[in-house]
């Protein structure tokens, strides 16, 4: 998958884990990459290339970042990628960023933060379930084989994946079907099921 697609999944997953009590701690590479990239987008949306400290804090708050605990980590990530400069007074200069390039930066930030195998699996599974709905058995085989997860870890991961909302699920047990609810609606998701045996 290309960097923009991967970056879009990182942002998507970051939004999903923000609503899960333990999501940020369990999916920390996704969380940090998504928050930093989302901040970058908000900073780049400004009509000016240079923002003072209060404008930076306002952009962080608008995006749901805690300015005391999360802002500095995100700014450090972005400064290390050389997409912003941070002055001693806390002002920030944004260096040539567009919405499209921000997705590429989200992908790179994710990769640079040493994602765990299950974090990589969350991106791969989301992409797989967006192509066409996939049965839980086929998804288990894909995740276990591709990301080298044990059977128990795969089962736990899949439960988290649809619990958090990385993918949508319909059905129970081995008949469960995983899909992207933005592309396949629940009332039509079952129709393509027999075609998807990946």
CSV table of C-alpha atoms in Angstrom, one decimal:
chain,number,residue,atom,x,y,z
A,1,UNK,CA,0.0,0.0,0.0
A,2,UNK,CA,1.2,3.5,-0.7
A,3,UNK,CA,2.3,6.0,2.0
A,4,UNK,CA,-0.8,8.1,1.7
A,5,UNK,CA,-3.1,5.2,2.2
A,6,UNK,CA,-1.1,3.9,5.1
A,7,UNK,CA,-1.1,7.4,6.6
A,8,UNK,CA,-4.8,7.6,6.2
A,9,UNK,CA,-5.2,4.4,8.1
A,10,UNK,CA,-2.9,5.7,10.9
A,11,UNK,CA,-5.1,8.8,11.2
A,12,UNK,CA,-8.3,6.7,11.2
A,13,UNK,CA,-7.0,4.3,13.8
A,14,UNK,CA,-5.7,7.1,15.9
A,15,UNK,CA,-9.2,8.5,16.1
A,16,UNK,CA,-10.6,5.1,17.0
A,17,UNK,CA,-8.2,4.4,19.8
A,18,UNK,CA,-8.8,7.8,21.3
A,19,UNK,CA,-12.2,6.5,22.3
A,20,UNK,CA,-10.8,3.3,23.9
A,21,UNK,CA,-9.7,3.4,27.5
A,22,UNK,CA,-6.4,1.5,26.9
A,23,UNK,CA,-6.1,2.1,23.2
A,24,UNK,CA,-3.4,4.8,23.4
A,25,UNK,CA,-1.1,2.7,25.6
A,26,UNK,CA,-1.6,-0.5,23.7
A,27,UNK,CA,-1.3,1.1,20.2
A,28,UNK,CA,1.3,3.8,21.1
A,29,UNK,CA,3.0,4.1,17.7
A,30,UNK,CA,-0.4,4.7,16.0
A,31,UNK,CA,-1.5,7.1,18.8
A,32,UNK,CA,1.6,9.3,18.6
A,33,UNK,CA,1.9,9.2,14.8
A,34,UNK,CA,-1.8,10.1,14.4
A,35,UNK,CA,-1.7,12.9,16.9
A,36,UNK,CA,1.5,14.4,15.5
A,37,UNK,CA,0.2,14.2,11.9
A,38,UNK,CA,-3.2,15.6,12.9
A,39,UNK,CA,-1.5,18.5,14.6
A,40,UNK,CA,0.7,19.1,11.5
A,41,UNK,CA,-2.5,19.3,9.4
A,42,UNK,CA,-4.0,21.9,11.7
A,43,UNK,CA,-0.8,23.9,11.8
A,44,UNK,CA,-0.6,23.8,8.0
A,45,UNK,CA,-4.2,24.9,7.6
A,46,UNK,CA,-3.4,28.2,9.1
A,47,UNK,CA,-3.1,31.1,6.6
A,48,UNK,CA,0.3,31.9,8.0
A,49,UNK,CA,3.5,29.9,7.9
A,50,UNK,CA,4.6,31.1,11.4
A,51,UNK,CA,2.4,30.6,14.4
A,52,UNK,CA,3.0,32.0,17.9
A,53,UNK,CA,2.9,29.8,21.0
A,54,UNK,CA,-0.7,30.6,21.8
A,55,UNK,CA,-1.8,29.7,18.3
A,56,UNK,CA,0.1,26.4,18.5
A,57,UNK,CA,-1.6,25.6,21.8
A,58,UNK,CA,-5.0,26.6,20.4
A,59,UNK,CA,-4.4,24.2,17.4
A,60,UNK,CA,-3.5,21.4,19.9
A,61,UNK,CA,-6.6,22.0,22.0
A,62,UNK,CA,-8.8,22.0,18.9
A,63,UNK,CA,-7.4,18.6,18.0
A,64,UNK,CA,-8.0,17.2,21.5
A,65,UNK,CA,-4.3,17.2,22.5
A,66,UNK,CA,-3.4,18.0,26.1
A,67,UNK,CA,-1.0,20.9,25.7
A,68,UNK,CA,0.8,20.0,29.0
A,69,UNK,CA,1.4,16.3,28.3
A,70,UNK,CA,1.0,15.6,24.5
A,71,UNK,CA,1.9,18.8,22.6
A,72,UNK,CA,5.6,18.7,23.2
A,73,UNK,CA,5.9,15.0,22.1
A,74,UNK,CA,4.1,15.8,18.9
A,75,UNK,CA,6.1,18.9,18.2
A,76,UNK,CA,9.3,16.9,18.8
A,77,UNK,CA,8.2,14.2,16.3
A,78,UNK,CA,7.4,16.9,13.7
A,79,UNK,CA,10.7,18.8,14.3
A,80,UNK,CA,12.7,15.6,13.9
A,81,UNK,CA,11.0,15.0,10.5
A,82,UNK,CA,12.0,18.6,9.6
A,83,UNK,CA,8.5,19.7,8.7
A,84,UNK,CA,8.4,22.4,11.4
A,85,UNK,CA,10.8,24.6,13.2
A,86,UNK,CA,10.2,25.4,16.8
A,87,UNK,CA,11.7,28.6,18.2
A,88,UNK,CA,12.8,29.1,21.8
A,89,UNK,CA,9.7,31.2,22.5
A,90,UNK,CA,7.4,28.3,21.5
A,91,UNK,CA,6.4,29.7,18.1
A,92,UNK,CA,6.3,27.3,15.2
A,93,UNK,CA,7.1,27.6,11.5
A,94,UNK,CA,5.5,25.1,9.1
A,95,UNK,CA,7.7,24.1,6.2
A,96,UNK,CA,5.9,23.2,3.0
A,97,UNK,CA,3.1,20.9,4.1
A,98,UNK,CA,-0.1,20.0,2.4
A,99,UNK,CA,-2.9,17.6,3.3
A,100,UNK,CA,-1.5,15.0,1.0
A,101,UNK,CA,2.1,15.3,2.3
A,102,UNK,CA,0.8,15.1,5.9
A,103,UNK,CA,-0.6,11.6,5.2
A,104,UNK,CA,2.9,10.6,4.0
A,105,UNK,CA,4.3,12.0,7.2
A,106,UNK,CA,1.8,10.1,9.3
A,107,UNK,CA,3.0,6.9,7.6
A,108,UNK,CA,6.6,7.7,8.2
A,109,UNK,CA,6.0,8.8,11.8
A,110,UNK,CA,4.3,5.4,12.4
A,111,UNK,CA,7.2,3.5,11.0
A,112,UNK,CA,9.8,5.6,13.0
A,113,UNK,CA,8.0,4.8,16.3
A,114,UNK,CA,8.8,1.1,16.1
A,115,UNK,CA,5.2,-0.3,15.8
A,116,UNK,CA,4.4,-3.6,17.4
A,117,UNK,CA,3.3,-6.5,15.1
A,118,UNK,CA,-0.3,-6.1,16.2
A,119,UNK,CA,-0.2,-2.4,15.2
A,120,UNK,CA,1.1,-3.3,11.8
A,121,UNK,CA,-1.6,-5.9,11.6
A,122,UNK,CA,-4.3,-3.3,12.4
A,123,UNK,CA,-3.3,-1.4,9.3
A,124,UNK,CA,-3.1,-4.5,7.1
A,125,UNK,CA,-6.4,-5.8,8.3
A,126,UNK,CA,-8.2,-2.5,7.7
A,127,UNK,CA,-6.9,-2.5,4.1
A,128,UNK,CA,-7.9,-6.1,3.6
A,129,UNK,CA,-11.4,-5.5,4.9
A,130,UNK,CA,-11.7,-2.5,2.7
A,131,UNK,CA,-11.1,-4.5,-0.5
A,132,UNK,CA,-14.1,-6.7,0.3
A,133,UNK,CA,-15.7,-8.2,3.4
A,134,UNK,CA,-13.6,-11.1,4.8
A,135,UNK,CA,-14.5,-14.0,7.1
A,136,UNK,CA,-12.9,-14.1,10.5
A,137,UNK,CA,-11.2,-17.4,9.7
A,138,UNK,CA,-9.5,-16.0,6.6
A,139,UNK,CA,-8.6,-12.8,8.5
A,140,UNK,CA,-7.1,-14.9,11.3
A,141,UNK,CA,-4.9,-16.8,8.8
A,142,UNK,CA,-3.9,-13.6,7.1
A,143,UNK,CA,-3.0,-11.8,10.4
A,144,UNK,CA,-1.2,-14.8,11.9
A,145,UNK,CA,0.8,-15.6,8.8
A,146,UNK,CA,1.7,-12.1,7.7
A,147,UNK,CA,2.5,-10.6,11.1
A,148,UNK,CA,3.8,-13.7,12.9
A,149,UNK,CA,1.3,-13.7,15.7
A,150,UNK,CA,0.4,-16.8,17.7
A,151,UNK,CA,-3.1,-18.2,17.4
A,152,UNK,CA,-4.0,-16.7,20.8
A,153,UNK,CA,-2.5,-13.3,20.0
A,154,UNK,CA,-4.3,-13.3,16.7
A,155,UNK,CA,-7.6,-14.1,18.4
A,156,UNK,CA,-7.1,-11.4,21.0
A,157,UNK,CA,-6.0,-8.9,18.3
A,158,UNK,CA,-9.1,-9.5,16.2
A,159,UNK,CA,-11.4,-9.0,19.2
A,160,UNK,CA,-9.7,-5.7,19.8
A,161,UNK,CA,-9.8,-4.8,16.1
A,162,UNK,CA,-13.5,-4.8,15.9
A,163,UNK,CA,-14.0,-3.8,19.5
A,164,UNK,CA,-12.0,-0.6,19.0
A,165,UNK,CA,-13.4,-0.1,15.5
A,166,UNK,CA,-10.4,-0.6,13.2
A,167,UNK,CA,-12.9,-2.8,11.2
A,168,UNK,CA,-16.6,-3.4,11.5
A,169,UNK,CA,-18.0,-6.9,12.3
A,170,UNK,CA,-21.2,-8.7,11.7
A,171,UNK,CA,-22.2,-12.2,12.9
A,172,UNK,CA,-20.9,-14.4,15.7
A,173,UNK,CA,-18.0,-16.9,16.1
A,174,UNK,CA,-16.5,-18.4,13.0
A,175,UNK,CA,-19.4,-16.9,10.9
A,176,UNK,CA,-18.3,-13.4,11.8
A,177,UNK,CA,-17.6,-11.1,8.8
A,178,UNK,CA,-15.2,-8.2,9.0
A,179,UNK,CA,-15.6,-5.2,6.7
A,180,UNK,CA,-15.2,-1.5,6.4
A,181,UNK,CA,-18.6,0.0,7.3
A,182,UNK,CA,-17.8,3.2,5.3
A,183,UNK,CA,-17.7,1.1,2.1
A,184,UNK,CA,-20.0,-1.8,2.9
A,185,UNK,CA,-23.1,-1.2,4.8
A,186,UNK,CA,-24.2,-3.8,7.4
A,187,UNK,CA,-27.4,-4.8,5.5
A,188,UNK,CA,-25.3,-5.5,2.3
A,189,UNK,CA,-22.1,-6.8,3.8
A,190,UNK,CA,-23.2,-10.4,3.8
A,191,UNK,CA,-23.8,-10.5,0.1
A,192,UNK,CA,-20.1,-10.6,-1.0
A,193,UNK,CA,-19.1,-12.9,1.8
A,194,UNK,CA,-18.9,-16.1,-0.2
A,195,UNK,CA,-16.6,-14.4,-2.7
A,196,UNK,CA,-14.1,-13.4,0.0
A,197,UNK,CA,-12.0,-16.4,1.1
A,198,UNK,CA,-8.6,-14.6,1.5
